[in-house]
PDB file of C-alpha atoms in Angstrom:
ATOM      1  CA  MET A   1     -68.115 -42.048  54.539  1.00 46.00           C
ATOM      2  CA  SER A   2     -67.254 -40.320  57.595  1.00 56.00           C
ATOM      3  CA  ASP A   3     -70.107 -38.078  59.380  1.00 86.00           C
ATOM      4  CA  LEU A   4     -68.007 -35.128  59.495  1.00 93.00           C
ATOM      5  CA  LEU A   5     -66.969 -33.101  56.049  1.00 94.00           C
ATOM      6  CA  THR A   6     -64.089 -30.829  55.076  1.00 96.00           C
ATOM      7  CA  TYR A   7     -65.385 -26.966  55.569  1.00 96.00           C
ATOM      8  CA  ALA A   8     -63.189 -24.546  53.583  1.00 96.00           C
ATOM      9  CA  TYR A   9     -62.900 -20.911  53.920  1.00 96.00           C
ATOM     10  CA  ALA A  10     -60.201 -19.477  52.058  1.00 95.00           C
ATOM     11  CA  VAL A  11     -56.826 -20.262  50.421  1.00 95.00           C
ATOM     12  CA  VAL A  12     -53.767 -18.355  51.805  1.00 94.00           C
ATOM     13  CA  ARG A  13     -50.463 -17.640  51.358  1.00 89.00           C
ATOM     14  CA  ASN A  14     -48.919 -19.418  54.216  1.00 84.00           C
ATOM     15  CA  ALA A  15     -46.917 -16.675  56.223  1.00 83.00           C
ATOM     16  CA  GLU A  16     -45.147 -17.305  59.517  1.00 82.00           C
ATOM     17  CA  GLY A  17     -46.887 -18.075  62.325  1.00 83.00           C
ATOM     18  CA  LEU A  18     -50.033 -18.430  60.478  1.00 86.00           C
ATOM     19  CA  ARG A  19     -50.771 -22.002  61.426  1.00 84.00           C
ATOM     20  CA  GLU A  20     -50.301 -21.045  65.030  1.00 86.00           C
ATOM     21  CA  ALA A  21     -52.405 -18.263  64.580  1.00 85.00           C
ATOM     22  CA  THR A  22     -55.484 -20.201  62.645  1.00 88.00           C
ATOM     23  CA  ALA A  23     -55.557 -22.847  65.753  1.00 87.00           C
ATOM     24  CA  PRO A  24     -57.788 -20.809  68.529  1.00 92.00           C
ATOM     25  CA  LEU A  25     -60.066 -19.642  65.618  1.00 95.00           C
ATOM     26  CA  ARG A  26     -63.604 -21.138  65.879  1.00 96.00           C
ATOM     27  CA  GLY A  27     -65.508 -21.783  62.495  1.00 95.00           C
ATOM     28  CA  VAL A  28     -68.859 -22.673  61.088  1.00 95.00           C
ATOM     29  CA  ALA A  29     -70.712 -25.085  63.900  1.00 93.00           C
ATOM     30  CA  ASP A  30     -67.784 -24.077  66.618  1.00 95.00           C
ATOM     31  CA  SER A  31     -65.545 -25.814  65.065  1.00 95.00           C
ATOM     32  CA  PRO A  32     -61.574 -25.230  65.422  1.00 96.00           C
ATOM     33  CA  VAL A  33     -59.493 -24.618  62.264  1.00 96.00           C
ATOM     34  CA  SER A  34     -56.883 -25.340  60.767  1.00 94.00           C
ATOM     35  CA  LEU A  35     -54.476 -25.236  57.662  1.00 93.00           C
ATOM     36  CA  VAL A  36     -54.345 -28.069  54.988  1.00 92.00           C
ATOM     37  CA  THR A  37     -51.019 -27.623  52.715  1.00 90.00           C
ATOM     38  CA  GLY A  38     -49.899 -29.140  49.681  1.00 81.00           C
ATOM     39  CA  SER A  39     -48.046 -32.707  50.170  1.00 73.00           C
ATOM     40  CA  GLY A  40     -44.568 -31.056  48.564  1.00 68.00           C
ATOM     41  CA  ASP A  41     -44.792 -27.691  48.816  1.00 68.00           C
ATOM     42  CA  ASP A  42     -46.637 -25.351  52.098  1.00 76.00           C
ATOM     43  CA  GLN A  43     -46.082 -22.153  50.712  1.00 86.00           C
ATOM     44  CA  LEU A  44     -49.962 -21.946  50.323  1.00 92.00           C
ATOM     45  CA  GLY A  45     -52.733 -23.452  52.660  1.00 93.00           C
ATOM     46  CA  LEU A  46     -56.403 -24.335  52.570  1.00 94.00           C
ATOM     47  CA  VAL A  47     -58.053 -22.828  55.798  1.00 96.00           C
ATOM     48  CA  VAL A  48     -60.440 -25.587  56.669  1.00 96.00           C
ATOM     49  CA  SER A  49     -62.585 -27.095  59.845  1.00 96.00           C
ATOM     50  CA  HIS A  50     -64.705 -30.373  59.840  1.00 96.00           C
ATOM     51  CA  VAL A  51     -68.770 -30.070  59.885  1.00 95.00           C
ATOM     52  CA  PRO A  52     -71.411 -32.219  60.236  1.00 93.00           C
ATOM     53  CA  GLY A  53     -72.130 -34.130  56.879  1.00 89.00           C
ATOM     54  CA  GLN A  54     -76.010 -34.106  58.487  1.00 89.00           C
ATOM     55  CA  ASP A  55     -76.170 -29.896  57.619  1.00 89.00           C
ATOM     56  CA  PHE A  56     -73.830 -29.844  54.870  1.00 88.00           C
ATOM     57  CA  GLN A  57     -75.217 -32.737  52.407  1.00 83.00           C
ATOM     58  CA  GLU A  58     -76.550 -31.290  49.498  1.00 81.00           C
ATOM     59  CA  ASP A  59     -80.342 -32.053  50.368  1.00 82.00           C
ATOM     60  CA  ALA A  60     -79.820 -30.822  53.890  1.00 84.00           C
ATOM     61  CA  LEU A  61     -77.829 -27.618  52.859  1.00 82.00           C
ATOM     62  CA  LYS A  62     -80.673 -26.668  50.482  1.00 83.00           C
ATOM     63  CA  GLN A  63     -83.380 -26.808  53.235  1.00 85.00           C
ATOM     64  CA  HIS A  64     -80.770 -24.630  55.404  1.00 82.00           C
ATOM     65  CA  LEU A  65     -79.911 -22.555  52.771  1.00 80.00           C
ATOM     66  CA  GLU A  66     -84.205 -21.268  53.235  1.00 84.00           C
ATOM     67  CA  ASP A  67     -83.551 -20.879  56.982  1.00 87.00           C
ATOM     68  CA  LEU A  68     -82.399 -17.227  57.331  1.00 89.00           C
ATOM     69  CA  GLU A  69     -81.062 -17.656  61.176  1.00 92.00           C
ATOM     70  CA  TRP A  70     -79.021 -20.908  60.334  1.00 91.00           C
ATOM     71  CA  LEU A  71     -77.867 -18.813  56.743  1.00 91.00           C
ATOM     72  CA  GLU A  72     -76.916 -15.849  59.313  1.00 93.00           C
ATOM     73  CA  ALA A  73     -74.613 -17.821  61.502  1.00 94.00           C
ATOM     74  CA  VAL A  74     -73.123 -19.805  58.650  1.00 94.00           C
ATOM     75  CA  ALA A  75     -72.340 -16.515  57.343  1.00 94.00           C
ATOM     76  CA  ARG A  76     -71.108 -15.150  60.072  1.00 95.00           C
ATOM     77  CA  ALA A  77     -68.458 -17.736  61.662  1.00 96.00           C
ATOM     78  CA  HIS A  78     -67.340 -17.576  58.101  1.00 96.00           C
ATOM     79  CA  HIS A  79     -66.380 -14.682  57.108  1.00 95.00           C
ATOM     80  CA  GLY A  80     -65.219 -14.314  61.180  1.00 95.00           C
ATOM     81  CA  VAL A  81     -62.432 -16.759  59.762  1.00 96.00           C
ATOM     82  CA  ILE A  82     -61.931 -14.947  56.950  1.00 95.00           C
ATOM     83  CA  GLU A  83     -61.045 -11.571  58.381  1.00 93.00           C
ATOM     84  CA  ALA A  84     -58.747 -12.962  60.923  1.00 93.00           C
ATOM     85  CA  LEU A  85     -57.015 -14.272  58.324  1.00 92.00           C
ATOM     86  CA  GLY A  86     -56.822 -11.289  56.510  1.00 90.00           C
ATOM     87  CA  GLU A  87     -54.945  -9.287  59.504  1.00 88.00           C
ATOM     88  CA  ARG A  88     -52.455 -11.684  58.950  1.00 89.00           C
ATOM     89  CA  THR A  89     -51.555 -12.625  54.929  1.00 92.00           C
ATOM     90  CA  THR A  90     -52.983 -12.023  51.658  1.00 93.00           C
ATOM     91  CA  VAL A  91     -56.607 -14.232  51.698  1.00 94.00           C
ATOM     92  CA  LEU A  92     -58.346 -15.784  48.878  1.00 95.00           C
ATOM     93  CA  PRO A  93     -62.167 -16.157  50.384  1.00 94.00           C
ATOM     94  CA  LEU A  94     -63.918 -18.853  49.151  1.00 93.00           C
ATOM     95  CA  ARG A  95     -67.760 -19.311  48.577  1.00 91.00           C
ATOM     96  CA  LEU A  96     -70.073 -19.689  51.674  1.00 91.00           C
ATOM     97  CA  ALA A  97     -70.530 -23.600  51.832  1.00 91.00           C
ATOM     98  CA  THR A  98     -67.954 -25.070  49.953  1.00 93.00           C
ATOM     99  CA  VAL A  99     -66.891 -28.358  51.313  1.00 94.00           C
ATOM    100  CA  TYR A 100     -65.415 -31.620  50.766  1.00 94.00           C
ATOM    101  CA  LEU A 101     -65.653 -35.180  51.430  1.00 93.00           C
ATOM    102  CA  ASP A 102     -62.416 -35.060  53.438  1.00 94.00           C
ATOM    103  CA  ASP A 103     -59.227 -32.861  53.890  1.00 94.00           C
ATOM    104  CA  ASN A 104     -57.406 -35.456  51.798  1.00 94.00           C
ATOM    105  CA  ARG A 105     -59.631 -34.124  48.582  1.00 94.00           C
ATOM    106  CA  ALA A 106     -59.381 -30.638  49.742  1.00 94.00           C
ATOM    107  CA  ARG A 107     -55.412 -30.968  49.501  1.00 93.00           C
ATOM    108  CA  GLU A 108     -56.506 -32.644  46.163  1.00 93.00           C
ATOM    109  CA  VAL A 109     -58.056 -29.517  45.285  1.00 93.00           C
ATOM    110  CA  LEU A 110     -55.203 -27.178  46.467  1.00 93.00           C
ATOM    111  CA  GLU A 111     -52.800 -28.940  44.214  1.00 92.00           C
ATOM    112  CA  ALA A 112     -54.392 -28.990  41.151  1.00 92.00           C
ATOM    113  CA  GLY A 113     -54.952 -25.220  41.631  1.00 91.00           C
ATOM    114  CA  ARG A 114     -51.538 -24.189  42.746  1.00 91.00           C
ATOM    115  CA  THR A 115     -50.664 -22.094  39.945  1.00 91.00           C
ATOM    116  CA  MET A 116     -54.129 -20.501  39.430  1.00 92.00           C
ATOM    117  CA  PHE A 117     -54.530 -19.548  42.873  1.00 93.00           C
ATOM    118  CA  ALA A 118     -50.702 -18.451  43.302  1.00 92.00           C
ATOM    119  CA  GLU A 119     -51.670 -16.174  40.640  1.00 93.00           C
ATOM    120  CA  ARG A 120     -54.786 -15.048  42.285  1.00 93.00           C
ATOM    121  CA  LEU A 121     -53.083 -14.248  45.426  1.00 94.00           C
ATOM    122  CA  ALA A 122     -50.602 -12.693  44.295  1.00 94.00           C
ATOM    123  CA  ARG A 123     -52.855 -10.025  42.232  1.00 93.00           C
ATOM    124  CA  LEU A 124     -55.081  -9.501  45.406  1.00 95.00           C
ATOM    125  CA  SER A 125     -52.147  -8.531  47.645  1.00 94.00           C
ATOM    126  CA  GLU A 126     -51.732  -5.180  49.615  1.00 95.00           C
ATOM    127  CA  HIS A 127     -55.509  -4.708  48.326  1.00 96.00           C
ATOM    128  CA  VAL A 128     -58.369  -4.843  49.692  1.00 95.00           C
ATOM    129  CA  GLU A 129     -62.052  -4.494  48.895  1.00 97.00           C
ATOM    130  CA  TRP A 130     -64.396  -1.510  49.531  1.00 98.00           C
ATOM    131  CA  GLY A 131     -68.521  -1.651  48.586  1.00 97.00           C
ATOM    132  CA  VAL A 132     -69.885   1.540  46.985  1.00 98.00           C
ATOM    133  CA  LYS A 133     -73.524   2.457  46.597  1.00 96.00           C
ATOM    134  CA  ILE A 134     -75.973   4.718  45.616  1.00 96.00           C
ATOM    135  CA  TYR A 135     -78.847   5.723  46.947  1.00 94.00           C
ATOM    136  CA  VAL A 136     -81.611   7.484  45.180  1.00 92.00           C
ATOM    137  CA  GLU A 137     -83.666   9.400  48.292  1.00 83.00           C
ATOM    138  CA  SER A 138     -86.874   8.369  48.263  1.00 64.00           C
ATOM    139  CA  SER A 139     -88.642  11.741  49.275  1.00 61.00           C
ATOM    140  CA  ALA A 140     -86.576  13.294  46.365  1.00 52.00           C
ATOM    141  CA  ALA A 141     -87.641  11.108  43.800  1.00 49.00           C
ATOM    142  CA  LEU A 142     -91.335  11.142  44.407  1.00 50.00           C
ATOM    143  CA  ALA A 143     -91.566  14.251  45.950  1.00 52.00           C
ATOM    144  CA  ALA A 144     -93.015  17.348  43.641  1.00 49.00           C
ATOM    145  CA  PRO A 145     -94.639  20.511  44.626  1.00 52.00           C
ATOM    146  CA  THR A 146     -98.266  20.212  43.999  1.00 52.00           C
ATOM    147  CA  VAL A 147     -99.623  23.557  42.355  1.00 54.00           C
ATOM    148  CA  PRO A 148    -103.064  24.333  42.868  1.00 57.00           C
ATOM    149  CA  ALA A 149    -104.572  25.151  39.460  1.00 55.00           C
ATOM    150  CA  VAL A 150    -108.105  26.925  39.584  1.00 57.00           C
ATOM    151  CA  ASP A 151    -108.384  27.316  36.002  1.00 65.00           C
ATOM    152  CA  LEU A 152    -107.820  23.358  35.411  1.00 65.00           C
ATOM    153  CA  THR A 153    -110.313  20.496  35.653  1.00 67.00           C
ATOM    154  CA  PRO A 154    -109.254  17.672  38.365  1.00 67.00           C
ATOM    155  CA  GLY A 155    -108.067  15.705  35.326  1.00 64.00           C
ATOM    156  CA  ARG A 156    -105.743  18.006  33.955  1.00 63.00           C
ATOM    157  CA  ALA A 157    -104.485  19.343  37.243  1.00 61.00           C
ATOM    158  CA  TYR A 158    -103.717  15.331  37.901  1.00 63.00           C
ATOM    159  CA  LEU A 159    -101.818  15.193  34.758  1.00 64.00           C
ATOM    160  CA  ARG A 160     -99.571  18.427  35.101  1.00 60.00           C
ATOM    161  CA  ASN A 161     -98.731  17.196  38.825  1.00 62.00           C
ATOM    162  CA  ARG A 162     -97.880  13.750  37.091  1.00 62.00           C
ATOM    163  CA  ARG A 163     -95.706  15.635  34.720  1.00 60.00           C
ATOM    164  CA  GLN A 164     -94.087  18.122  37.698  1.00 59.00           C
ATOM    165  CA  GLN A 165     -93.719  14.861  39.146  1.00 61.00           C
ATOM    166  CA  GLN A 166     -91.886  12.829  37.101  1.00 56.00           C
ATOM    167  CA  SER A 167     -89.528  16.197  35.964  1.00 57.00           C
ATOM    168  CA  VAL A 168     -88.770  16.204  39.601  1.00 62.00           C
ATOM    169  CA  ARG A 169     -88.169  12.465  39.370  1.00 71.00           C
ATOM    170  CA  ASP A 170     -85.633  12.775  36.281  1.00 78.00           C
ATOM    171  CA  THR A 171     -83.443  15.507  37.918  1.00 85.00           C
ATOM    172  CA  VAL A 172     -82.717  13.138  40.840  1.00 89.00           C
ATOM    173  CA  TYR A 173     -82.119  10.473  38.567  1.00 91.00           C
ATOM    174  CA  GLN A 174     -79.689  12.984  36.325  1.00 92.00           C
ATOM    175  CA  ALA A 175     -78.134  13.641  39.702  1.00 94.00           C
ATOM    176  CA  ALA A 176     -77.393   9.730  40.562  1.00 95.00           C
ATOM    177  CA  GLN A 177     -75.532   9.033  37.250  1.00 96.00           C
ATOM    178  CA  LYS A 178     -73.224  12.474  37.597  1.00 96.00           C
ATOM    179  CA  ALA A 179     -72.474  10.911  40.963  1.00 97.00           C
ATOM    180  CA  ALA A 180     -72.014   7.491  39.380  1.00 97.00           C
ATOM    181  CA  GLU A 181     -69.565   9.200  36.948  1.00 97.00           C
ATOM    182  CA  ARG A 182     -67.535  10.571  39.695  1.00 98.00           C
ATOM    183  CA  VAL A 183     -67.405   7.341  41.660  1.00 98.00           C
ATOM    184  CA  GLU A 184     -65.796   5.489  38.451  1.00 97.00           C
ATOM    185  CA  ALA A 185     -63.450   8.367  38.192  1.00 98.00           C
ATOM    186  CA  ALA A 186     -62.295   7.672  41.136  1.00 98.00           C
ATOM    187  CA  GLY A 187     -62.357   3.944  40.599  1.00 97.00           C
ATOM    188  CA  ARG A 188     -59.863   4.705  37.468  1.00 97.00           C
ATOM    189  CA  LYS A 189     -57.520   7.006  39.540  1.00 97.00           C
ATOM    190  CA  HIS A 190     -57.192   4.324  42.436  1.00 98.00           C
ATOM    191  CA  ALA A 191     -58.459   1.260  42.340  1.00 98.00           C
ATOM    192  CA  SER A 192     -57.537  -2.090  40.826  1.00 96.00           C
ATOM    193  CA  ASP A 193     -60.487  -3.322  39.217  1.00 96.00           C
ATOM    194  CA  ARG A 194     -64.418  -2.941  39.548  1.00 96.00           C
ATOM    195  CA  VAL A 195     -67.236  -5.495  39.818  1.00 95.00           C
ATOM    196  CA  ARG A 196     -70.635  -4.519  39.301  1.00 94.00           C
ATOM    197  CA  HIS A 197     -73.239  -5.726  41.851  1.00 94.00           C
ATOM    198  CA  ARG A 198     -77.015  -5.994  41.382  1.00 94.00           C
ATOM    199  CA  VAL A 199     -78.661  -3.623  43.549  1.00 93.00           C
ATOM    200  CA  GLN A 200     -80.499  -3.823  46.234  1.00 83.00           C
ATOM    201  CA  GLN A 201     -84.272  -4.620  46.280  1.00 75.00           C
ATOM    202  CA  GLY A 202     -86.689  -5.764  48.951  1.00 59.00           C
ATOM    203  CA  LEU A 203     -85.757  -7.855  51.644  1.00 51.00           C
ATOM    204  CA  LEU A 204     -82.506  -6.880  51.111  1.00 49.00           C
ATOM    205  CA  ALA A 205     -82.429  -3.761  50.834  1.00 51.00           C
ATOM    206  CA  ASP A 206     -84.789  -3.612  54.099  1.00 47.00           C
ATOM    207  CA  ALA A 207     -82.155  -5.570  55.692  1.00 45.00           C
ATOM    208  CA  ALA A 208     -79.412  -3.533  54.953  1.00 50.00           C
ATOM    209  CA  GLY A 209     -81.665  -0.252  56.648  1.00 52.00           C
ATOM    210  CA  ALA A 210     -80.964   1.943  53.292  1.00 57.00           C
ATOM    211  CA  ALA A 211     -83.175   4.529  53.092  1.00 70.00           C
ATOM    212  CA  GLY A 212     -84.221   4.923  49.356  1.00 85.00           C
ATOM    213  CA  GLU A 213     -83.922   2.653  46.210  1.00 90.00           C
ATOM    214  CA  ASN A 214     -80.153   1.465  45.787  1.00 94.00           C
ATOM    215  CA  VAL A 215     -79.209   2.355  42.228  1.00 95.00           C
ATOM    216  CA  VAL A 216     -75.601   1.262  42.219  1.00 96.00           C
ATOM    217  CA  ASN A 217     -74.094  -1.591  43.828  1.00 97.00           C
ATOM    218  CA  ASP A 218     -70.352  -1.546  43.060  1.00 97.00           C
ATOM    219  CA  ALA A 219     -66.939  -3.572  44.628  1.00 97.00           C
ATOM    220  CA  TYR A 220     -63.460  -1.767  43.950  1.00 98.00           C
ATOM    221  CA  LEU A 221     -60.091  -3.126  44.827  1.00 97.00           C
ATOM    222  CA  VAL A 222     -58.111  -0.985  46.081  1.00 98.00           C
ATOM    223  CA  PRO A 223     -54.060  -1.005  46.622  1.00 97.00           C
ATOM    224  CA  LEU A 224     -53.680  -0.418  50.690  1.00 96.00           C
ATOM    225  CA  LYS A 225     -51.759   2.552  49.937  1.00 97.00           C
ATOM    226  CA  ARG A 226     -54.653   4.373  47.767  1.00 97.00           C
ATOM    227  CA  CYS A 227     -57.714   3.663  49.871  1.00 98.00           C
ATOM    228  CA  ASP A 228     -57.580   7.160  51.775  1.00 98.00           C
ATOM    229  CA  ASP A 229     -56.940   8.883  48.350  1.00 98.00           C
ATOM    230  CA  PHE A 230     -60.133   6.831  46.899  1.00 98.00           C
ATOM    231  CA  LEU A 231     -62.263   7.240  49.964  1.00 98.00           C
ATOM    232  CA  ALA A 232     -61.490  10.762  50.019  1.00 97.00           C
ATOM    233  CA  GLU A 233     -62.931  10.785  46.148  1.00 98.00           C
ATOM    234  CA  VAL A 234     -66.258   8.483  46.805  1.00 98.00           C
ATOM    235  CA  THR A 235     -67.470   9.970  49.796  1.00 95.00           C
ATOM    236  CA  HIS A 236     -67.944  13.370  48.262  1.00 96.00           C
ATOM    237  CA  ALA A 237     -68.893  12.365  44.721  1.00 97.00           C
ATOM    238  CA  ALA A 238     -72.686  13.007  45.905  1.00 95.00           C
ATOM    239  CA  ASP A 239     -71.694  16.982  46.823  1.00 96.00           C
ATOM    240  CA  GLY A 240     -74.294  19.368  45.183  1.00 94.00           C
ATOM    241  CA  LEU A 241     -75.959  17.013  44.041  1.00 94.00           C
ATOM    242  CA  ASP A 242     -79.687  17.283  45.873  1.00 89.00           C
ATOM    243  CA  GLY A 243     -81.359  13.133  46.804  1.00 90.00           C
ATOM    244  CA  VAL A 244     -78.266  11.166  46.138  1.00 94.00           C
ATOM    245  CA  ARG A 245     -76.651   9.638  48.795  1.00 94.00           C
ATOM    246  CA  ILE A 246     -73.051   7.534  48.671  1.00 96.00           C
ATOM    247  CA  GLU A 247     -72.559   4.759  50.901  1.00 96.00           C
ATOM    248  CA  ALA A 248     -68.682   3.402  51.087  1.00 97.00           C
ATOM    249  CA  THR A 249     -68.858   0.182  52.880  1.00 96.00           C
ATOM    250  CA  GLY A 250     -65.272  -1.952  54.272  1.00 94.00           C
ATOM    251  CA  PRO A 251     -61.925  -2.164  54.310  1.00 94.00           C
ATOM    252  CA  TRP A 252     -63.550  -6.139  53.325  1.00 93.00           C
ATOM    253  CA  ALA A 253     -61.241  -9.437  51.968  1.00 93.00           C
ATOM    254  CA  PRO A 254     -61.751  -9.041  48.680  1.00 94.00           C
ATOM    255  CA  TYR A 255     -64.520 -11.350  48.190  1.00 92.00           C
ATOM    256  CA  SER A 256     -65.770  -9.962  45.071  1.00 93.00           C
ATOM    257  CA  PHE A 257     -62.601 -10.606  43.186  1.00 92.00           C
ATOM    258  CA  ALA A 258     -61.626 -14.078  44.404  1.00 87.00           C
ATOM    259  CA  MET A 259     -62.083 -17.192  42.336  1.00 66.00           C
ATOM    260  CA  PRO A 260     -64.398 -19.308  43.141  1.00 51.00           C
ATOM    261  CA  LEU A 261     -63.416 -23.114  44.211  1.00 49.00           C
ATOM    262  CA  GLY A 262     -65.566 -25.447  42.357  1.00 45.00           C
ATOM    263  CA  GLU A 263     -65.662 -28.984  44.169  1.00 40.00           C
ATOM    264  CA  SER A 264     -67.034 -32.161  42.373  1.00 35.00           C
ATOM    265  CA  GLY A 265     -66.160 -34.397  44.686  1.00 37.00           C
ATOM    266  CA  GLY A 266     -67.282 -32.369  47.187  1.00 39.00           C
ATOM    267  CA  ALA A 267     -70.784 -32.536  49.286  1.00 39.00           C
ATOM    268  CA  ALA A 268     -72.087 -28.973  48.169  1.00 43.00           C
ATOM    269  CA  ALA A 269     -71.481 -25.551  47.391  1.00 41.00           C
ATOM    270  CA  ALA A 270     -73.473 -22.506  47.488  1.00 36.00           C
ATOM    271  CA  GLU A 271     -72.910 -18.833  46.446  1.00 35.00           C
ATOM    272  CA  GLY A 272     -72.490 -16.300  49.515  1.00 34.00           C
ATOM    273  CA  ALA A 273     -71.833 -12.324  49.963  1.00 35.00           C
ATOM    274  CA  PRO A 274     -69.435 -10.401  52.353  1.00 38.00           C
ATOM    275  CA  PRO A 275     -71.204  -8.963  55.503  1.00 35.00           C
TER     276      PRO A 275
END
């Protein structure tokens, strides 16, 4: 087996000048990026580079995925290649750390899935992904006026204040639900599809620098010509709703709407996420 493995970034529609455009790109492990096409048809391509097997064999990869510094470097390089490609053609992003034994195996996978890839690329053409997160502000959810109660025992006063806090919390979550309904209405009007992701908690929320509790974490596939209208409605979906904040991010390559590319002959494949 070669010391190098073939790392795949995306399936692309092979536009004019794309091969030349990929030549200056550097990918994971600072390796040159190239385009693998089918033996009889070059309308589709698989964008690849070569990475050291010692880092991407299955056992080594499992260990690396627990190294946040290593994982961040790979993710940045992976997504950097995809974003550069997205400026020139329709891109079907693949999962982080999708690898094959060699270019020939990658070409076989491309040819075997040609019909499915072509259909998915046609669906994603002229579309981008927007992320929409809704947060309940911590101060609004937890704070409630504490009313002195000289005529109540300490226990009764405590219970009354807890009920007041719960009432405020319920009101804020009802406001967040209203904001979510407004966002969903904008999606039905302007987007082609939606994917619901898990809300961010713990380290993920802290890493994002988010204030408050993430209660909605959705992705929308939006036609380029509808992006301005979609964003205009989404960014105003929390208007008049106290304690609720909406964050829209993008445009991204359509990571959430790409069919993951499985590989039985490659070294390993691991789930990834857009930056």
